[in-house]
Amino acid sequence: MSTSVIEPGTRLAGRYRLEERISDSGGSSLWRAIDEILARAVAVRTFDPKFPRIAEAVTSARSASRLTDPRLTQVFDADDSGESAYVVSEWVVGENLEAMLGKAPLEPGRAATLLYEAAEALAAAHSAGLSHLCLTPRNLVWTTGGTVKILGVATDAVLGDRHSDDPAAEDARGLGRMLYAALTAHWPGAEDASDLPAAPAADGTPRAPRQVQAGISHAVDAIVCRCLGLGQGEPLASPADLAKALRGVPRTPLPLFAGLGNAAPPSPPRPAAPQRPAAPPPAATRPHRRPAHEQPAPSHVPPPHSRHGATPPPSTSTRTAAQGPGPSKRPANRALLGVAAAALTVIVGLGAWALFDTGPKDKSGNTGTVDPKKSSAPPTPSATQLTVRSAEGIDPVGQDGGKGEGKGHLAVDGKTGTAWRSSYYTSPEFGNLKKGVGLRLDMGKAVTVNEVKAQVPVAAGATIQLKIGDTAAPNAMQKVQTVTTSGGSFVSFQLPSPQTARYVLLWFTRISNGSDGQLRAEVSEVSVLGSSN
């Protein structure tokens, strides 16, 4: 079946302009589109008129639209009343787990953290009566904004015609397979669900992760085995059970924007060809990010190199041209000699700086870094995360009656799946009803503030001021810094110098679309770094 009757440039519902077809299989097509009313990129799935489950797909999408966990793909619109049925969801940009593991397995602590976030998100979906049933490494994305995103809840099962008598157990097994893959860079599931190498097996049963990859703790290994039914441990029967189990093992914080994987192991050395410059590195080792959208069922997902945004590997002719024919060897050698000479100059300069530096001295008169073991002066205390006594939304009544005022605690509960949200408004300037809204933190006493970090799942264009003070009134607090969101989920306020205050305020003077598509302020987690006085 094909949906080729719909072409780029087509407008659906008078607002969604289809720009590029990402995939076309199984009776549905995935498009990159523009919502012309909200001026943002969206993913749109269209259906062949002969697709047998159109109504079911639209119904599942409408059910998924009620999910509020920001780690689950947001569905904005779904309709089958006209000539062309469609589902509109957020356009997710990042790197999926399969692409990450094409470089190397993840460090075990980061793998545990990544799947803990995914398990919590799926647990929220199951609490709402929805499941996935088709989890593969292609459905877990680390976004360019530094967040975890699960693609395809509810909808992928319909597209792939998947059913289960025990959906919670099925999703727990799917998460366990993804954790296995994250730890080993091998896939223990169906061959057509991932391009990763198959997991080593004995008598048709995958070997435990510790037998495949060194450095995995017994605790994490046992969790994977319980998910997959390997060994004698009590099975983990739901995503919530898996999240609870992972909560008890050491986990490494995920970076905001950097890749998650270990560095790829070095290639075996090759004898150098005389007078020939080195060939460029293989395309597989070049880091790149690609958009990861709402995918069809796993059996229909195109391989990573065919997806929109992926960088194709260079052709043989390109590599040959880069190496160059014989006459180019002499200039290449001169260039290499020039680089070596420049490097030597830098080394000599650094050595001279180290010898003649007249910077701070310790008490013995020696220049350079003071050995803390030999110095009687105490080390400078580093900033740590401080305890927030309470959090309160400051949000006079908006379009929804001021429902955001009493939910401030959701931004300091340690759960990225919950959030403080202000009322929603009709314009970025609060419908001209007020000057701003905010989230105020009470530290309980005066503390020294070095930095404030916040996860703010709103679209680009929101303006946030950091204010601090010893009194709770926003107008009496000192404005320290202002940032404008760029569409990522994290913002950081680094104070030029540590300052003392009891109250910390994130004050939105302009808002953008929150995780539910409404114009509002939203903070899912906030932390204050500094020291107690």
XYZ file of C-alpha atoms in Angstrom:
533
model
C 0.000 0.000 0.000
C 1.213 3.486 -0.676
C 0.354 7.003 0.321
C 2.190 8.578 -2.600
C -1.021 10.465 -3.571
C -0.007 12.901 -0.827
C 3.009 14.930 -1.926
C 5.326 17.529 -0.364
C 3.541 20.845 -0.089
C 0.196 19.279 0.814
C -1.624 21.060 3.669
C -3.684 19.092 6.134
C -6.397 20.779 8.184
C -5.299 24.060 6.614
C -2.225 24.303 8.852
C 0.147 21.305 8.593
C 2.347 21.723 5.496
C 4.099 18.469 4.579
C 7.720 19.111 3.658
C 9.646 15.840 3.496
C 8.648 12.187 3.525
C 10.762 10.361 6.116
C 9.435 6.836 5.638
C 6.718 5.090 3.655
C 5.844 1.534 4.641
C 3.133 -0.668 6.036
C 0.317 1.539 4.798
C 1.419 4.769 6.488
C 3.918 7.539 5.826
C 5.889 9.685 8.224
C 6.532 13.318 7.242
C 8.464 16.253 8.513
C 5.971 19.087 8.432
C 5.429 22.662 9.580
C 2.540 23.754 11.758
C 1.958 27.093 10.055
C -0.190 28.471 12.865
C 2.351 27.859 15.646
C 5.377 28.132 13.315
C 7.063 24.956 14.524
C 8.257 21.670 13.058
C 6.034 18.660 13.691
C 5.938 15.016 12.663
C 2.846 14.007 10.690
C 1.785 10.438 9.940
C -0.602 9.923 7.040
C -2.374 6.719 6.053
C -3.177 4.861 2.877
C -6.982 4.772 2.505
C -6.753 0.958 2.450
C -4.835 0.727 5.722
C -7.086 -1.557 7.823
C -6.545 0.081 11.208
C -6.898 3.820 10.556
C -9.614 4.384 13.146
C -7.691 2.353 15.723
C -4.482 4.315 15.021
C -6.239 7.669 15.401
C -7.971 6.528 18.592
C -4.670 5.347 20.101
C -3.043 8.668 19.183
C -5.842 10.583 20.899
C -5.319 8.452 23.985
C -1.569 9.155 23.876
C -2.261 12.890 23.622
C -3.444 12.825 27.240
C -0.063 11.669 28.528
C 1.761 14.448 30.372
C 5.173 12.897 31.056
C 7.653 14.975 28.998
C 9.719 11.838 28.325
C 6.919 10.471 26.136
C 6.330 11.756 22.619
C 3.614 14.395 22.641
C 0.675 13.956 20.283
C -0.807 17.286 19.213
C -3.603 16.334 16.825
C -5.289 13.303 15.260
C -8.193 13.177 12.832
C -9.842 10.671 10.488
C -12.991 12.602 9.613
C -11.744 13.954 6.266
C -10.325 12.448 3.106
C -6.858 12.101 4.614
C -6.465 10.720 8.123
C -3.435 11.947 10.025
C -1.674 12.050 13.389
C 0.455 15.048 14.386
C 3.143 14.716 17.057
C 6.238 16.537 18.226
C 9.334 16.569 16.030
C 12.014 14.915 18.167
C 15.636 15.679 17.309
C 18.463 13.660 18.806
C 20.280 10.354 18.664
C 18.523 7.075 19.287
C 20.012 4.299 21.382
C 20.864 2.196 18.354
C 22.946 5.000 16.858
C 24.736 5.568 20.177
C 25.654 1.903 20.423
C 27.073 1.867 16.911
C 30.090 3.545 18.512
C 30.476 1.604 21.770
C 28.474 0.265 24.733
C 27.415 2.817 27.302
C 29.187 3.127 30.614
C 27.060 0.962 32.975
C 26.091 3.848 35.274
C 24.815 5.889 32.345
C 23.023 2.902 30.830
C 21.241 2.389 34.152
C 20.243 6.058 34.312
C 18.999 6.135 30.729
C 16.810 3.059 31.179
C 15.655 4.229 34.612
C 14.244 7.356 32.942
C 12.669 5.238 30.199
C 11.147 2.830 32.740
C 9.647 5.694 34.741
C 8.161 7.172 31.569
C 6.633 3.827 30.534
C 5.324 3.347 34.068
C 3.477 6.668 33.696
C 1.996 5.468 30.401
C 0.834 2.206 31.992
C -0.746 4.158 34.835
C -2.840 5.863 32.151
C -3.782 2.511 30.623
C -1.416 2.705 27.628
C 1.511 0.519 26.603
C 4.130 0.295 23.856
C 4.671 -3.421 23.011
C 7.258 -2.661 20.293
C 10.262 -1.314 22.213
C 13.583 -1.389 20.349
C 16.768 0.719 20.545
C 15.214 2.927 17.865
C 12.420 4.023 20.204
C 14.670 5.508 22.897
C 16.139 8.899 21.994
C 18.606 11.165 23.777
C 17.501 14.571 22.498
C 19.692 17.496 21.568
C 18.123 19.296 24.530
C 19.530 16.702 26.942
C 16.391 14.676 27.726
C 15.176 11.117 27.331
C 12.316 10.596 24.896
C 10.312 7.423 24.223
C 8.757 7.272 20.751
C 5.590 5.481 19.755
C 3.632 4.781 22.941
C 0.221 3.331 22.002
C 0.585 4.097 18.279
C 3.397 1.696 17.317
C 1.445 -1.292 18.597
C -1.438 -0.425 16.260
C 0.827 0.207 13.275
C 2.567 -3.124 13.834
C -0.635 -4.972 14.784
C 0.881 -6.040 18.120
C -1.176 -7.365 21.006
C -0.343 -8.807 24.411
C -2.263 -10.479 27.214
C 0.207 -8.921 29.686
C 1.335 -5.552 28.260
C 3.159 -4.528 31.465
C 5.348 -7.638 31.382
C 5.923 -7.227 27.637
C 7.139 -3.648 28.076
C 9.329 -4.709 31.023
C 10.973 -7.275 28.721
C 11.371 -4.616 26.017
C 13.081 -2.264 28.464
C 15.261 -5.138 29.671
C 16.350 -5.859 26.111
C 17.239 -2.179 25.643
C 19.254 -2.198 28.884
C 21.053 -5.335 27.686
C 21.856 -3.543 24.420
C 22.991 -0.378 26.208
C 25.434 -2.402 28.340
C 26.818 -4.672 25.618
C 26.062 -3.078 22.205
C 24.392 -6.407 21.282
C 20.684 -6.971 20.730
C 18.967 -9.906 22.495
C 15.671 -9.557 20.632
C 14.232 -10.244 17.191
C 16.763 -9.801 14.419
C 14.613 -7.402 12.374
C 14.117 -5.046 15.332
C 17.687 -3.706 15.397
C 20.802 -3.442 13.263
C 22.999 -4.162 16.302
C 24.891 -7.470 16.371
C 22.891 -10.327 17.854
C 23.586 -11.132 21.491
C 25.837 -14.172 21.996
C 23.650 -17.133 22.904
C 23.911 -20.655 24.302
C 21.202 -23.118 23.260
C 19.152 -20.236 21.900
C 19.260 -18.248 25.157
C 21.195 -14.934 25.304
C 24.202 -15.000 27.597
C 24.065 -12.720 30.637
C 25.468 -9.208 30.051
C 28.473 -9.866 32.335
C 29.459 -12.742 30.055
C 29.484 -10.408 27.064
C 30.954 -7.145 28.391
C 33.387 -6.528 31.236
C 32.730 -3.981 33.976
C 29.019 -4.669 34.558
C 28.108 -5.030 38.220
C 26.344 -8.123 39.554
C 23.371 -5.964 40.594
C 22.760 -4.513 37.114
C 23.392 -7.882 35.486
C 20.784 -9.453 37.780
C 18.213 -6.790 36.847
C 18.641 -7.511 33.136
C 18.377 -11.253 33.737
C 15.170 -10.764 35.746
C 13.648 -8.746 32.894
C 14.536 -11.360 30.276
C 13.849 -14.463 32.342
C 17.485 -15.538 32.428
C 18.431 -17.453 35.551
C 16.406 -18.001 38.703
C 15.613 -14.437 39.843
C 12.038 -13.260 40.343
C 10.867 -11.703 37.044
C 10.275 -7.962 36.859
C 6.650 -7.759 35.814
C 6.237 -4.096 34.827
C 8.143 -0.923 33.923
C 7.424 0.335 37.449
C 9.154 -2.764 38.882
C 12.178 -2.119 36.670
C 12.337 1.550 37.693
C 12.225 0.513 41.357
C 15.031 -2.004 40.831
C 17.241 0.488 38.971
C 16.645 3.056 41.700
C 18.744 0.860 43.979
C 21.880 0.594 41.812
C 24.618 3.195 41.242
C 23.709 5.504 38.382
C 25.765 8.151 36.619
C 24.136 11.540 35.833
C 23.533 12.008 32.140
C 25.350 14.879 30.407
C 23.244 17.740 29.113
C 24.362 17.737 25.518
C 27.357 15.423 25.064
C 27.127 11.871 23.693
C 26.493 9.106 26.195
C 28.737 6.318 25.012
C 32.271 5.381 25.875
C 34.937 6.373 23.418
C 35.170 3.833 20.640
C 38.151 1.512 21.064
C 41.131 2.419 18.913
C 41.487 0.580 15.642
C 44.403 -1.871 15.363
C 47.506 -0.090 14.076
C 48.242 -0.480 10.394
C 51.618 -0.191 8.733
C 51.940 3.311 7.372
C 52.383 3.614 3.631
C 55.466 5.740 2.913
C 54.813 9.280 1.731
C 51.013 8.871 1.832
C 48.800 10.958 4.103
C 46.352 9.093 6.297
C 42.872 8.424 4.945
C 39.980 10.210 6.640
C 38.365 8.266 9.503
C 35.487 5.914 8.641
C 32.068 7.509 8.619
C 30.922 5.216 11.432
C 33.307 6.914 13.860
C 32.209 10.448 13.051
C 29.741 11.712 15.663
C 26.558 13.124 14.246
C 23.005 13.742 15.333
C 19.918 12.958 13.391
C 16.259 13.714 13.946
C 14.376 10.857 15.577
C 10.673 11.024 14.928
C 7.602 8.986 15.709
C 8.625 5.725 14.060
C 6.406 3.025 12.560
C 6.421 -0.474 13.985
C 9.940 -1.846 14.460
C 9.751 -4.165 11.467
C 9.185 -1.135 9.232
C 11.749 1.260 10.694
C 14.309 2.260 8.058
C 17.962 1.647 8.909
C 19.759 4.575 10.550
C 21.732 5.541 7.457
C 18.546 6.068 5.457
C 16.826 8.386 7.917
C 16.495 12.085 7.417
C 19.429 13.999 8.829
C 21.957 11.152 8.772
C 25.310 11.909 7.200
C 25.988 9.437 4.390
C 29.399 7.761 4.358
C 31.857 9.217 1.896
C 32.115 7.426 -1.400
C 35.255 5.613 -2.480
C 35.913 8.320 -5.032
C 35.726 10.956 -2.294
C 38.293 9.140 -0.190
C 40.562 8.664 -3.172
C 40.364 12.346 -3.970
C 41.187 13.185 -0.365
C 44.288 11.024 -0.507
C 45.286 12.438 -3.819
C 47.407 11.077 -6.662
C 51.178 10.819 -6.578
C 52.072 14.489 -7.290
C 50.183 15.630 -4.157
C 52.453 13.723 -1.728
C 55.098 16.418 -1.381
C 52.664 19.259 -0.448
C 50.915 16.910 1.987
C 54.217 16.114 3.665
C 55.013 19.813 3.934
C 51.623 20.368 5.579
C 52.292 17.615 8.087
C 55.704 19.096 8.863
C 54.068 22.483 9.368
C 51.561 21.021 11.832
C 54.357 19.282 13.733
C 56.338 22.514 13.899
C 53.335 24.419 15.206
C 52.723 21.780 17.859
C 56.366 21.969 18.937
C 56.073 25.742 19.223
C 53.041 25.414 21.487
C 54.837 22.867 23.699
C 57.884 25.103 24.025
C 55.662 28.078 24.837
C 53.814 26.152 27.535
C 57.114 25.021 29.000
C 58.368 28.602 29.144
C 55.107 29.723 30.772
C 55.487 27.032 33.420
C 59.073 28.085 34.143
C 58.539 31.828 34.322
C 54.947 32.075 35.603
C 54.712 34.687 38.334
C 51.236 33.689 39.443
C 50.123 32.855 42.994
C 52.677 31.235 45.269
C 52.295 29.005 48.236
C 53.910 29.820 51.570
C 57.214 28.216 50.574
C 57.565 30.610 47.635
C 57.041 27.961 44.942
C 55.030 28.971 41.888
C 52.414 26.812 40.210
C 49.790 24.566 41.763
C 49.961 24.000 45.487
C 49.933 20.345 46.515
C 46.965 20.144 48.924
C 48.722 17.367 50.855
C 51.627 19.717 51.613
C 49.633 22.879 52.224
C 48.228 23.823 55.596
C 45.531 25.990 53.948
C 42.133 24.246 53.668
C 40.879 23.593 50.108
C 38.208 25.896 48.719
C 34.814 24.234 49.256
C 33.113 23.189 46.038
C 29.495 23.977 45.283
C 27.044 21.234 46.184
C 23.332 20.808 45.581
C 21.436 22.491 48.396
C 18.183 21.386 49.973
C 15.135 23.430 48.983
C 12.719 23.753 51.894
C 9.703 24.625 49.750
C 8.753 25.765 46.254
C 5.799 27.934 45.318
C 4.307 29.057 42.029
C 3.681 32.787 41.709
C 0.956 32.952 39.108
C -2.035 35.275 39.394
C -5.147 33.906 37.756
C -4.689 33.084 34.064
C -6.852 31.495 31.386
C -7.313 28.294 33.423
C -8.050 29.911 36.765
C -4.584 29.970 38.291
C -4.196 26.197 38.622
C -0.397 26.440 38.626
C 0.000 28.271 41.920
C -0.163 25.233 44.221
C 2.086 22.865 42.269
C 5.535 24.314 42.980
C 6.660 21.196 44.871
C 6.561 19.203 41.614
C 9.687 21.044 40.452
C 11.761 19.872 43.423
C 10.485 16.307 43.906
C 13.412 14.671 42.087
C 11.171 13.356 39.289
C 11.638 14.668 35.763
C 8.241 13.278 34.825
C 6.417 15.831 36.993
C 6.450 19.598 36.576
C 5.232 22.919 37.900
C 3.159 24.608 35.227
C 1.687 28.070 35.283
C -1.752 28.903 33.969
C -1.933 29.058 30.186
C -2.319 32.298 28.266
C -3.332 33.547 24.849
C -0.049 35.268 24.018
C 3.652 35.096 25.004
C 3.076 38.321 26.979
C 0.432 36.665 29.228
C -2.449 38.155 27.275
C -1.320 41.545 28.626
C -2.712 40.523 32.013
C 0.546 40.731 33.983
C 4.292 41.304 33.787
C 5.393 37.777 34.591
C 4.954 34.500 36.460
C 7.477 32.459 38.350
C 8.631 29.666 40.621
C 10.006 30.761 43.998
C 12.287 28.557 46.081
C 12.638 29.027 49.826
C 15.983 27.656 51.033
C 14.873 27.933 54.669
C 17.806 30.182 55.587
C 20.410 32.360 53.915
C 22.730 30.269 51.707
C 25.536 31.024 49.282
C 24.325 30.537 45.706
C 26.818 29.704 42.942
C 24.558 28.325 40.223
C 20.939 27.447 39.507
C 20.076 24.681 37.043
C 16.595 24.007 35.739
C 14.922 21.588 33.362
C 12.481 23.751 31.421
C 10.573 21.719 28.794
C 9.283 24.687 26.797
C 9.794 25.800 23.215
C 12.324 28.400 22.130
C 11.613 32.041 22.905
C 10.728 32.009 26.597
C 12.577 34.603 28.678
C 13.522 33.727 32.256
C 15.113 35.959 34.880
C 16.966 34.617 37.891
C 16.212 36.692 40.981
C 17.537 36.203 44.519
C 16.972 38.000 47.807
C 16.383 37.805 51.528
C 12.712 38.735 51.193
C 10.048 36.790 49.326
C 8.495 39.665 47.348
C 9.511 39.374 43.645
C 9.796 43.152 43.239
C 12.227 43.356 46.156
C 14.549 40.647 44.832
C 17.719 41.322 42.882
C 17.789 40.353 39.197
C 20.999 38.398 38.590
C 20.779 37.021 35.064
C 18.383 36.585 32.126
C 18.279 33.719 29.627
C 16.137 32.986 26.585
C 15.256 29.362 25.885
C 16.445 27.882 22.597
C 14.173 24.852 22.477
C 16.329 22.597 24.669
C 15.185 21.416 28.060
C 17.950 22.733 30.314
C 18.913 26.229 31.383
C 21.732 27.197 33.702
C 22.265 30.437 35.603
C 25.892 30.787 36.669
C 26.386 33.727 39.015
C 29.425 35.908 38.243
C 30.345 35.560 41.914
C 28.701 33.664 44.796
C 25.878 35.595 46.456
C 23.990 35.097 49.697
C 20.201 34.846 49.707
C 17.325 32.877 51.182
C 14.942 33.047 48.236
C 15.607 32.060 44.616
C 13.100 32.969 41.903
C 12.809 31.804 38.282
C 10.744 34.640 36.801
C 9.259 34.200 33.309
C 8.788 37.555 31.572
C 7.827 35.882 28.290
C 6.415 32.396 27.750
C 6.362 29.843 24.950
C 4.666 26.512 24.350
C 4.958 24.100 27.255
C 5.094 20.312 27.010
C 1.324 20.196 26.433
C 1.439 22.701 23.560
C -0.168 25.517 25.590
C 1.488 28.899 26.119
C 2.676 28.680 29.716
C 5.707 28.638 32.012
C 6.921 25.179 33.014
C 9.736 23.803 35.183
C 10.094 20.041 35.711
C 13.181 20.118 37.947
C 15.315 22.852 39.501
C 18.389 22.664 41.713
C 20.437 25.266 43.562
C 24.190 24.761 43.850
C 26.288 26.504 46.453
C 27.097 26.122 50.122
C 25.255 26.473 53.423
C 26.253 29.437 55.549
